XYZ file of C-alpha atoms in Angstrom:
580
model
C -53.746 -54.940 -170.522
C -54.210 -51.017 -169.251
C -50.487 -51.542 -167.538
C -48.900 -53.312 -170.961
C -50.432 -50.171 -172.864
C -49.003 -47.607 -170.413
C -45.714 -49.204 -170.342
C -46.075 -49.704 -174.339
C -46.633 -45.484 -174.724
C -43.876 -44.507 -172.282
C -40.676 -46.436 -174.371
C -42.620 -45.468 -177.565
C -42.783 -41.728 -176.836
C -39.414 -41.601 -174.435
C -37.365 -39.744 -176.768
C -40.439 -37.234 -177.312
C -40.153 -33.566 -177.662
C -36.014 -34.288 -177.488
C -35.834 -32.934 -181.078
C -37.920 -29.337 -180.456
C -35.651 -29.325 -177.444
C -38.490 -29.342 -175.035
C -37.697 -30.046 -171.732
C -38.372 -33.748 -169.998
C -40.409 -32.208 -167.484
C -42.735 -30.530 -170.014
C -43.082 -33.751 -172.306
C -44.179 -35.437 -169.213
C -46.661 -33.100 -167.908
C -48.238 -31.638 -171.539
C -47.011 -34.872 -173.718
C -44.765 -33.003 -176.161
C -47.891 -30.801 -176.969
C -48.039 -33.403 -180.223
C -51.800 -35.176 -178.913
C -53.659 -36.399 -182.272
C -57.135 -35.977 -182.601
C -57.720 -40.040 -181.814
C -55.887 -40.014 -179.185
C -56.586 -36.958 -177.513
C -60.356 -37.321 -178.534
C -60.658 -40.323 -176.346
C -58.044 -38.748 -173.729
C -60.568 -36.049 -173.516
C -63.837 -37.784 -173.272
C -62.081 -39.663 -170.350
C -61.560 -36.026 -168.430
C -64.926 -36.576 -167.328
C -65.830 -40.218 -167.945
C -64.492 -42.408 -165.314
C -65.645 -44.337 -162.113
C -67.529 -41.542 -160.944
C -69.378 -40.324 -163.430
C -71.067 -43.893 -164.618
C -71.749 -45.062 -161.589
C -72.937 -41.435 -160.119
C -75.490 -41.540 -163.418
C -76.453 -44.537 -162.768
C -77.793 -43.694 -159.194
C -79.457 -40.556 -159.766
C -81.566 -42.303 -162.511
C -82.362 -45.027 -159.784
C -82.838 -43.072 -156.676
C -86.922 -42.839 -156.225
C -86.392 -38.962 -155.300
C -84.380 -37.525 -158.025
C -84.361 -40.058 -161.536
C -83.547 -38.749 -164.621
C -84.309 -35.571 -163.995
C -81.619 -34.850 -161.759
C -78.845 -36.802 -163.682
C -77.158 -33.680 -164.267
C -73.748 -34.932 -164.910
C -74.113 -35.963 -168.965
C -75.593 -32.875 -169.804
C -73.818 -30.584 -167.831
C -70.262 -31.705 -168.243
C -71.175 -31.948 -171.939
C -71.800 -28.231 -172.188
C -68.988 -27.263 -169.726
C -67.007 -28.808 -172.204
C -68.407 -27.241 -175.331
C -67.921 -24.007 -173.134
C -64.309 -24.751 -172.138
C -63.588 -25.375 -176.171
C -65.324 -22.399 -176.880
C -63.794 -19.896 -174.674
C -61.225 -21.020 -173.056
C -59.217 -23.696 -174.702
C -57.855 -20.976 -177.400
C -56.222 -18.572 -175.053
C -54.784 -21.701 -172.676
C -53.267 -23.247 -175.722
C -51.736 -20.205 -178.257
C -50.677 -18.668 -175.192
C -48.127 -22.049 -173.833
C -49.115 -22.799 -170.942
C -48.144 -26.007 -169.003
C -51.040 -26.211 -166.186
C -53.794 -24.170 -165.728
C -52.144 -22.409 -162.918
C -49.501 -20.467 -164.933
C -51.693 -17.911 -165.590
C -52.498 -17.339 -162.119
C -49.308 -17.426 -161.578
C -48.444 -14.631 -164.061
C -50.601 -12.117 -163.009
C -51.272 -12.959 -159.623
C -47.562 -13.794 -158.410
C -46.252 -16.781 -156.477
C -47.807 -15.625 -153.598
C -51.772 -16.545 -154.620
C -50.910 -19.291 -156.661
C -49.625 -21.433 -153.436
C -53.755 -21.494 -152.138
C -55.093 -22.310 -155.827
C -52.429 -24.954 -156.672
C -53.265 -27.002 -153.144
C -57.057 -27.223 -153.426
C -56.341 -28.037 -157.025
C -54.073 -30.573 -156.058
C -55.779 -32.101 -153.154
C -59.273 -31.698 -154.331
C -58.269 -33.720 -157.927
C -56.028 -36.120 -156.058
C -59.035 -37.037 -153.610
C -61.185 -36.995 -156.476
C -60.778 -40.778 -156.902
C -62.643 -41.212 -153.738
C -66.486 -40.759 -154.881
C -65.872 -43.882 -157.521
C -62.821 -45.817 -156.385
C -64.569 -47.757 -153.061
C -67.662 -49.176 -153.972
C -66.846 -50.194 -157.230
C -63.962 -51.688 -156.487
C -65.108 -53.735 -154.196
C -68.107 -55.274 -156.606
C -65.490 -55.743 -159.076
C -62.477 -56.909 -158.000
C -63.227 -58.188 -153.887
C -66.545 -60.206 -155.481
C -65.722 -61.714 -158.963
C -61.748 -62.333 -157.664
C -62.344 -62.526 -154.148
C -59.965 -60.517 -153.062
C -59.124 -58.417 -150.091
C -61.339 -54.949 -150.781
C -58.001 -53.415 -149.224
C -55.694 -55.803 -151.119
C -57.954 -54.460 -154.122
C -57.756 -50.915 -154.183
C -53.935 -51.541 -153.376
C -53.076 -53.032 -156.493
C -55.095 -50.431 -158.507
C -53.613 -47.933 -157.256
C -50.134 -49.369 -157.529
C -50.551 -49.871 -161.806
C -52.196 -46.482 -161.980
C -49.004 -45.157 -160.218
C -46.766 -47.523 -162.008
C -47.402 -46.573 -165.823
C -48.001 -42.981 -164.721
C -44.490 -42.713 -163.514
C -42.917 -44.183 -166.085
C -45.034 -42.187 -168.989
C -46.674 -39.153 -167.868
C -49.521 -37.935 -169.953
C -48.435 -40.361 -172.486
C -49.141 -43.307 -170.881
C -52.408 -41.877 -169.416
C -53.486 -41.053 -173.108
C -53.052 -43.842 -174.535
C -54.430 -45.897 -171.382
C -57.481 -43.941 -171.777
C -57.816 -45.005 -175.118
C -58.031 -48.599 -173.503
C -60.004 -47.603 -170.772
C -63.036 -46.170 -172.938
C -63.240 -48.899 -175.307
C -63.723 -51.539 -172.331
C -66.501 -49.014 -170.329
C -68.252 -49.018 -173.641
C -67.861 -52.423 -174.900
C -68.131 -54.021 -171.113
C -71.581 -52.132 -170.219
C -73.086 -52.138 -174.009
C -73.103 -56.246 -173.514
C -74.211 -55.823 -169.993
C -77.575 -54.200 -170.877
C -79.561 -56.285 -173.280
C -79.316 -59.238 -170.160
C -80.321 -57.166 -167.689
C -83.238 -55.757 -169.688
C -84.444 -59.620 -170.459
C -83.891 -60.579 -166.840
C -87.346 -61.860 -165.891
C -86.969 -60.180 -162.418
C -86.983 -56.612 -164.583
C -90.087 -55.016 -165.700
C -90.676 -52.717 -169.224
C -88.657 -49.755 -168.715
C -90.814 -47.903 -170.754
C -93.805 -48.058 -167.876
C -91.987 -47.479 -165.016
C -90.398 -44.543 -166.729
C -94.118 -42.320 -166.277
C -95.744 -45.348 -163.573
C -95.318 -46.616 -160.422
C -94.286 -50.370 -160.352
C -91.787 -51.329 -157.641
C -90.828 -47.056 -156.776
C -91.895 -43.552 -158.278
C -90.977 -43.330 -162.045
C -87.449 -43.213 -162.971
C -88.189 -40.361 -165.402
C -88.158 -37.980 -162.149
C -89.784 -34.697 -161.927
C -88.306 -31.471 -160.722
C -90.730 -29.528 -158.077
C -91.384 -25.953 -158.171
C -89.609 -25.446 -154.624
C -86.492 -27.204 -156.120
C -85.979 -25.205 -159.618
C -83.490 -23.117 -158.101
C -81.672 -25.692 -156.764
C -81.482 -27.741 -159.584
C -80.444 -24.565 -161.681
C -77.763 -24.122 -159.558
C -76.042 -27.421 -159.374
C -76.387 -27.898 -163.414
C -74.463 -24.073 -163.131
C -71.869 -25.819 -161.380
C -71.461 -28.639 -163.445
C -71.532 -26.571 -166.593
C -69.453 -23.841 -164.862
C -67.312 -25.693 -162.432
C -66.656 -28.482 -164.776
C -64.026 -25.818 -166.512
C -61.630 -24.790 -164.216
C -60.182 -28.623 -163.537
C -56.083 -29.599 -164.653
C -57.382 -32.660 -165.701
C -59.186 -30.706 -168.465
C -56.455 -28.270 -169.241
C -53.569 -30.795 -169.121
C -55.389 -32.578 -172.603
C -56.239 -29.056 -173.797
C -52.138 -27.542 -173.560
C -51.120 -31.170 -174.993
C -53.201 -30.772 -178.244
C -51.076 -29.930 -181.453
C -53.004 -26.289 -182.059
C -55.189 -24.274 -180.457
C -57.491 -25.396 -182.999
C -57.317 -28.861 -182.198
C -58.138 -27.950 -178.806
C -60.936 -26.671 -179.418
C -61.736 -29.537 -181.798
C -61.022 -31.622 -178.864
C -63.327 -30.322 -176.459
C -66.243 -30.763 -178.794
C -65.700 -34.205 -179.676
C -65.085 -35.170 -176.478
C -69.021 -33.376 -175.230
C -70.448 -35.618 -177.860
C -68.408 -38.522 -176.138
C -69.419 -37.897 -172.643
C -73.085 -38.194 -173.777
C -72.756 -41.436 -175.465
C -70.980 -42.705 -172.665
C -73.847 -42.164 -170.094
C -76.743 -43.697 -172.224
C -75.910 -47.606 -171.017
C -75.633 -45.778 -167.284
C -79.055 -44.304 -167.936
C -80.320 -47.401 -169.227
C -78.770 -49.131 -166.087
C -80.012 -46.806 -163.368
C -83.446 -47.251 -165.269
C -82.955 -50.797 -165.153
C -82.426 -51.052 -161.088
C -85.532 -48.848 -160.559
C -87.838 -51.494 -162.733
C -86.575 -54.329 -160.844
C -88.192 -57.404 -158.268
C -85.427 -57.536 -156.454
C -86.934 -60.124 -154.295
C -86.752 -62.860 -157.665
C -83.183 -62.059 -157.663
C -79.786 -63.423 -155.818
C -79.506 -59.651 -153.967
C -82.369 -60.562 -152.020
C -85.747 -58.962 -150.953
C -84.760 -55.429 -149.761
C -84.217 -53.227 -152.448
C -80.357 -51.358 -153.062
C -82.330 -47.904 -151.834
C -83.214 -49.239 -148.918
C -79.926 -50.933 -147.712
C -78.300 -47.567 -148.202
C -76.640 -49.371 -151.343
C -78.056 -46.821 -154.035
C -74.366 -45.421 -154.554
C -73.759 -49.117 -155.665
C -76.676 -49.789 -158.070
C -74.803 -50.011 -161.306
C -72.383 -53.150 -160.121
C -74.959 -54.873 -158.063
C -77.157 -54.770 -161.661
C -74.427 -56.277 -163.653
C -73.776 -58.771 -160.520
C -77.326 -60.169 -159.936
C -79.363 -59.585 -163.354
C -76.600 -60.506 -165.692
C -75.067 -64.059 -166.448
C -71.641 -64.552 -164.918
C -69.263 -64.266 -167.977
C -71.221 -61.119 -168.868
C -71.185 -59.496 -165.362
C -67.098 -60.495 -165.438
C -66.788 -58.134 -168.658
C -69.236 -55.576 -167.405
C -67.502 -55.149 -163.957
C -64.699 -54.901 -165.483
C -65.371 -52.018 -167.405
C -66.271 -50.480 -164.460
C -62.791 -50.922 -162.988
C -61.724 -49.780 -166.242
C -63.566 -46.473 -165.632
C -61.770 -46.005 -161.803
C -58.447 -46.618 -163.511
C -59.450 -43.944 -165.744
C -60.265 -41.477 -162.823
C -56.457 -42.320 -160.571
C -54.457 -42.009 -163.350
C -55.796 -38.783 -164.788
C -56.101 -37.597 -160.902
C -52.497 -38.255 -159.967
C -50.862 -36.811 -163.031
C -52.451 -33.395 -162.689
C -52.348 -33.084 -158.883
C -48.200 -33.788 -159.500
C -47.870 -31.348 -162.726
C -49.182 -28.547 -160.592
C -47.026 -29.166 -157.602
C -43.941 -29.641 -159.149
C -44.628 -26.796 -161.379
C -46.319 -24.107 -160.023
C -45.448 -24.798 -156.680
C -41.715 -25.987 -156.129
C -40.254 -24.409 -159.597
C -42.092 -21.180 -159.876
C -42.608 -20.363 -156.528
C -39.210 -21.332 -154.882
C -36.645 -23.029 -156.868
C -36.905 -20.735 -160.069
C -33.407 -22.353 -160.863
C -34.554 -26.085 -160.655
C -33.147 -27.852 -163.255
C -35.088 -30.162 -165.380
C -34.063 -33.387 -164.100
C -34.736 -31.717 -160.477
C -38.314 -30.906 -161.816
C -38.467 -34.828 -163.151
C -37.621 -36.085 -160.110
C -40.270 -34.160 -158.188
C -43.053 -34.859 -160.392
C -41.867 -38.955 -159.903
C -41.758 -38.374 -155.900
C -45.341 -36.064 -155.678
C -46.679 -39.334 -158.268
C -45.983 -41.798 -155.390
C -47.034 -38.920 -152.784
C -49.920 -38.264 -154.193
C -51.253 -41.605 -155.347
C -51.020 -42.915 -151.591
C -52.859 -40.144 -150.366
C -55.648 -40.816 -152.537
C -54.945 -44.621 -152.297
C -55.620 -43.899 -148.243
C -58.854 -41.319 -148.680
C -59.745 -44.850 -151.388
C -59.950 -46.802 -148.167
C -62.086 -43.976 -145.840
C -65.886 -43.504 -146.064
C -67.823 -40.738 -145.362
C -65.824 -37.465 -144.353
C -63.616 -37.630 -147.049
C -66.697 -37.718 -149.517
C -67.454 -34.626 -148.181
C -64.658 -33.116 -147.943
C -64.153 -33.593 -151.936
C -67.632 -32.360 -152.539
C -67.386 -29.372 -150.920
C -63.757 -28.951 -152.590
C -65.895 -28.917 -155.981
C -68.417 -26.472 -154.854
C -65.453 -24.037 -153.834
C -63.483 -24.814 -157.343
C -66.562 -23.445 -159.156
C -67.154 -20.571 -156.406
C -63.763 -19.430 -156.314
C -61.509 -20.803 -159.030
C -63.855 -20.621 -161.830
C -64.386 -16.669 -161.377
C -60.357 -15.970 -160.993
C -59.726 -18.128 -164.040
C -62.099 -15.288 -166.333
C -60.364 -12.624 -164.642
C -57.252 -14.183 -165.524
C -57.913 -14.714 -169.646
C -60.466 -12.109 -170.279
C -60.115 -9.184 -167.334
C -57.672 -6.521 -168.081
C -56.555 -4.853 -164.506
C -57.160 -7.275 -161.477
C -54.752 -7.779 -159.505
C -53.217 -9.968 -156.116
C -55.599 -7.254 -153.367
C -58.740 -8.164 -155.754
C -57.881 -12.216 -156.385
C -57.490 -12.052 -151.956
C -60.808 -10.427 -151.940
C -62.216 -12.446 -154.087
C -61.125 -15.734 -151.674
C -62.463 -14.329 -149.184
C -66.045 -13.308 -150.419
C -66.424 -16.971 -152.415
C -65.271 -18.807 -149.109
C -67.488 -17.076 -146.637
C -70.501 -17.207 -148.809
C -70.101 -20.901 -149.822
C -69.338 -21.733 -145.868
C -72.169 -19.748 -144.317
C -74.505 -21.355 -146.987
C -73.118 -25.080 -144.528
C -72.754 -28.385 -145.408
C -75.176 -31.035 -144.622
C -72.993 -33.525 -145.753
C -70.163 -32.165 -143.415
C -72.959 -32.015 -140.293
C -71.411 -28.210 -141.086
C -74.795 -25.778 -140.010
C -75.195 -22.520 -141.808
C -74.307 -19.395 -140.367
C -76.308 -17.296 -143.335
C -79.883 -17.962 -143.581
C -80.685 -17.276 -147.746
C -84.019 -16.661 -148.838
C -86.485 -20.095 -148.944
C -84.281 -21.995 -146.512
C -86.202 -24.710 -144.940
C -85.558 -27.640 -142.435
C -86.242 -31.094 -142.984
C -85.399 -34.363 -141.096
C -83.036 -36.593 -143.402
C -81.209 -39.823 -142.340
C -77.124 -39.017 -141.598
C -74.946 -41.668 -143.860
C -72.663 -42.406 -140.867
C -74.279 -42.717 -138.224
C -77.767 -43.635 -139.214
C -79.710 -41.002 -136.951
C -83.020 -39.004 -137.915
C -81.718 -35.372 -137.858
C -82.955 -31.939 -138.708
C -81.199 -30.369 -141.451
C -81.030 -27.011 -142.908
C -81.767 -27.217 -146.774
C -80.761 -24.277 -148.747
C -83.749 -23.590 -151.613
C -81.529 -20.454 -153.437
C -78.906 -20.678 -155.522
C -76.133 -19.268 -153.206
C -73.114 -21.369 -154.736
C -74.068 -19.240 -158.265
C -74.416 -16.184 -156.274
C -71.363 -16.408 -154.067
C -69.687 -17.488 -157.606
C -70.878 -13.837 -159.123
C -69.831 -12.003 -155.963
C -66.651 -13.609 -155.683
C -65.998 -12.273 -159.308
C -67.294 -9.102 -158.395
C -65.233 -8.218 -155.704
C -61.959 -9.559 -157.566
C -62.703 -6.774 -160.152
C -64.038 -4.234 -157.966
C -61.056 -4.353 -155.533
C -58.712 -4.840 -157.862
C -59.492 -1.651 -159.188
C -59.629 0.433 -156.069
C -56.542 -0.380 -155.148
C -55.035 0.452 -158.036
C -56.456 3.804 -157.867
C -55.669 4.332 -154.234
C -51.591 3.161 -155.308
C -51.644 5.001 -158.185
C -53.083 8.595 -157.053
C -51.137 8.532 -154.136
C -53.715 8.621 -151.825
C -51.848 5.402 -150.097
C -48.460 5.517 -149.952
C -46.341 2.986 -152.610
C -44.611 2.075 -149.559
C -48.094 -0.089 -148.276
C -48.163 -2.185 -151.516
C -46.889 -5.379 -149.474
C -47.954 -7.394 -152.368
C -46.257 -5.631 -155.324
C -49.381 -5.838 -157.166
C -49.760 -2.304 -158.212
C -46.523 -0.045 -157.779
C -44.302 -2.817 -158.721
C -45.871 -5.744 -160.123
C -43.649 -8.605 -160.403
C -41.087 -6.162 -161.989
C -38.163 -8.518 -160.710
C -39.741 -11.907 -161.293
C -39.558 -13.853 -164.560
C -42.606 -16.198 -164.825
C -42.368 -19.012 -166.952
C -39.769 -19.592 -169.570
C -42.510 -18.697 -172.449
C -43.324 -15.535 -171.348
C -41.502 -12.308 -169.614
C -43.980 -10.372 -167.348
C -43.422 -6.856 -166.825
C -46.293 -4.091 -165.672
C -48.424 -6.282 -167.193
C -46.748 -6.245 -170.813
C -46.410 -9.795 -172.233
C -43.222 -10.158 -174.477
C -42.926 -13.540 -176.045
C -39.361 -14.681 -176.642
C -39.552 -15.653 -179.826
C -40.350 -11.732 -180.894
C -37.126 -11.312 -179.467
C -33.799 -10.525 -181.458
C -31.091 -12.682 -180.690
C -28.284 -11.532 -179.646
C -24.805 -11.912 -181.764
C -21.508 -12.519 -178.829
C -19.371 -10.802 -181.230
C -21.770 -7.866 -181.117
C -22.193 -7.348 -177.704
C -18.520 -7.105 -177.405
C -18.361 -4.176 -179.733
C -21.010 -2.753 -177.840
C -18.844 -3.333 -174.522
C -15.773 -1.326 -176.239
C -18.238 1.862 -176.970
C -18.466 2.406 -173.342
C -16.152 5.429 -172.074
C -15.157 4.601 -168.445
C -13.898 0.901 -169.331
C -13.386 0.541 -165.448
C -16.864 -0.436 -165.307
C -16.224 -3.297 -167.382
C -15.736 -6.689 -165.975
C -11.798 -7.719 -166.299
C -12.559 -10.672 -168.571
C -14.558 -8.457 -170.958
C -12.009 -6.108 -171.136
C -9.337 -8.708 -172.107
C -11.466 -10.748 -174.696
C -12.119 -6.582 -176.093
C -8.480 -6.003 -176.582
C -7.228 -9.124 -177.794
C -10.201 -9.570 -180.897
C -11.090 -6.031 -181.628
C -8.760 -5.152 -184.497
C -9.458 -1.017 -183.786
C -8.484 -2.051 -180.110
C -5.322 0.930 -180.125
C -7.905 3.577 -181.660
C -10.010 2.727 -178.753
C -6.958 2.958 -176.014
C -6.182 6.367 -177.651
């Protein structure tokens, strides 16, 4: 049904945009900028709500050590999106962009935008990863019985399929799709699994201890700053994705943007209450009066799983076929969205703006359709790995909000930084973040913050007792602030050292301050010069008849190109006043 629908929105919406005489390209990546609010309401809500984010819910709720407490996810990409609608979708939108690297781009220069535009890309692409393995394989490897490679194969190949053929069409209107089957599969999921006589009240082991510690979860005194700074990255981080900003530059307005964002919050928090309700549901079950057996999810290292094994073992057959279903509705919903904005970005930012400024539009078509296929069997082949890759794309989301998320406000709402302060700021952001290490990575830390302590944790691959270095301060928010920091405060310094002389012009390699971008045109929207934006359409056309007129004021007419010359002499009717 999800392909038919993507298929169905490309040939309705293929001759798109062709009457505002906006370019193929564009329509594909920012869907003719014409997104209704049904639509792109449920387009929106699906930014955030896909394989991941149910299933990821789901867990925390379950897992003895964290529950509800520390299912940060509904909350926190709820308010990044009320934040994003609030101060950021406005600016993106009035001002034309086409991904959320063009303004980079513009002020910055082709040079930084290369670094941003291939975390983006890889970190979004991969992003598919956390959801795409384990559910797939309780979905589609279980109630089909087929192949878990054979399985994430095929899903990949329709999410590439009606991608290619409809851009952010066909992922809109898939989404639409998408949502209704996550709500309506795990709505009719949840009243069986509540009556399963294997599951106890909810409502006691939410504060008592049945079969594990409550699923309401507590949050220790040691661990506030911790948890403060991972809901600051989900509030925080959740801005700076394409995913986001593709929906937000396809709206109709800058208003509907905004409007956008806000209905989609209100969506993502409806969306995780049957995931709640799930996750609750796994932690008040016997699992030993169940077909799963006698050893709990938690304890087979399964927890990441919880969510399909509940709809699996607690729920009657044709229910668990509709429920796990909406869960592969959900991954669909994640490669898709993933894909598309990794491609946008590449073919954009990368191979048009950065080195084929004269790319034609089919050129830019065809790029987008190869880095689709590129792009989807990468993350089709990180699908398929376990454990590094995880880890890999979790610390790729730590360094979005440590590093993206500060360049993106300097960007919009920072008058004066420049390409020596957005280096800087790289730098500072990485080498905090880094030195802070990576448990997950087996990376140790190289700086030491405040309340670090060490405690012996059970690795994921291998299955060995280790001593690990657990970080109690909030060093992602602080290497986040410093990273912004030193974007503005080198920024600045430089441009005082350029423009007082005290260095030489010659030394500004970059072109950031002396001579910033003066030769480079941007983005067809916008002309960039010293900083002065000069929309196009403020711009008076210019009449062919007039601007040979102009050509016959000039005196030395040797100057003149031959042909002008001619064309001069042969329509001007004052042509022998002008010889004399």
């Amino acid at each position: 049904m999800i392909l038919v629908v993507g298929i169905w929105a490309a040939w309705k919406n293929k001759h798109s945009g062709e009457a505002e005489g906006t370019n193929r390209s564009e329509t594909i990546m920012v869907g003719g900028r014409d997104i209704g609010l049904f639509v792109g309401g449920f387009t929106m809500t699906a930014t955030w709500v896909g394989g991941g984010y149910i299933n990821g819910t789901a867990e925390y709720v379950y897992l003895p050590d964290y529950g509800l407490a520390w299912a940060q996810a509904p909350f926190g990409y709820a308010l990044s999106l009320v934040v994003g609608g609030l101060f950021f979708a406005k600016p993106m939108r009035s001002r034309g962009y086409v991904t959320m690297l063009d303004p980079f781009q513009q002020i910055y220069g082709k040079r930084m935008v290369d670094s941003s535009s291939y975390l983006h890309s890889w970190e979004r692409s991969s992003g598919l990863l956390p959801s795409y393995l384990p559910l797939v394989r309780a979905t589609l490897s279980v109630i089909v019985d087929i192949n878990i490679k054979m399985s994430v194969v095929i899903s990949a190949l329709i999410a590439i399929f009606y991608t290619l053929v409809g851009g952010l069409y066909s992922v809109a209107y898939t989404d639409v799709v998408q949502l209704i089957c996550i709500f309506i599969g795990l709505w009719i999921s949840v009243p069986f699994a509540l009556t399963n006589p294997a599951v106890s009240d909810i409502t006691v082991t939410a504060v008592k201890q049945v079969y594990q510690s409550p699923w309401r979860g507590s949050i220790g005194k040691n661990d506030t700053w911790v948890w403060i700074d991972n809901f600051c990255l989900l509030m925080l981080g959740g801005i700076p994705w394409q995913v986001y900003f593709q929906r937000v530059l396809s709206a109709s307005s800058a208003t509907y943007a905004q409007v956008l964002s806000f209905l989609a919050a209100f969506g993502c928090l409806v969306m995780a209450v049957p995931s709640v309700l799930i996750g609750a549901i796994g932690a008040s079950t016997d699992w030993n009066q169940t077909s799963y057996g006698a050893i709990a999810p938690k304890d087979r290292d399964q927890a990441d799983m919880i969510l399909p094994i509940v709809l699996q073992h607690l729920c009657p057959p044709f229910v668990s076929f509709f429920g796990l279903g909406a869960v592969s509705a959900a991954v669909m919903s994640s490669a898709d969205s993933s894909i598309l904005s990794a491609s946008s970005m590449f073919a954009r930012n990368i191979y048009q703006l950065a080195f084929r400024q004269s790319a034609s539009d089919r050129e830019i078509v065809w790029v987008m359709r190869i880095t689709i296929f590129v792009f989807g069997g990468l993350a089709t082949v990180m699908a398929l790995v376990t454990g590094t890759v995880y880890g890999l794309w979790y610390l790729s989301s730590d360094l979005v909000y440590v590093i993206i998320f500060p360049q993106l406000i300097s960007v919009l709402f920072v008058k004066g930084t420049n390409t020596y302060g957005s280096v800087a700021a790289y730098l500072f952001g990485m080498l905090l973040r880094i030195g802070g290490g990576e448990p997950y990575l087996r990376m140790p830390p190289f700086i030491y913050y405040p309340g670090w302590t060490t405690e012996q944790r059970i690795h994921h691959m291998t299955g060995e007792m280790e001593d690990v270095v657990v970080q109690k301060f909030p060093f992602k928010t602080v290497s986040m602030l410093a990273s912004f920091l030193g974007n503005v405060a080198v920024s600045y310094l430089a441009k005082y050292l350029f423009e007082s002389g005290k260095i030489s012009h010659k030394y500004d390699f970059l072109d950031a301050v002396v001579s910033k971008h003066s030769g480079e045109i941007m983005d067809k929207t916008t002309l960039v010069t010293r900083g002065n934006n000069i929309g196009l359409s403020e711009m008076a056309p210019v009449k062919p008849r007039l601007s040979v007129s102009l050509a016959a004021a000039f005196k030395r007419r040797d100057t003149l190109a031959a042909e002008t010359v001619e064309e001069e002499d042969e329509s001007s009717p004052d042509s022998s006043h002008h010889d004399e």
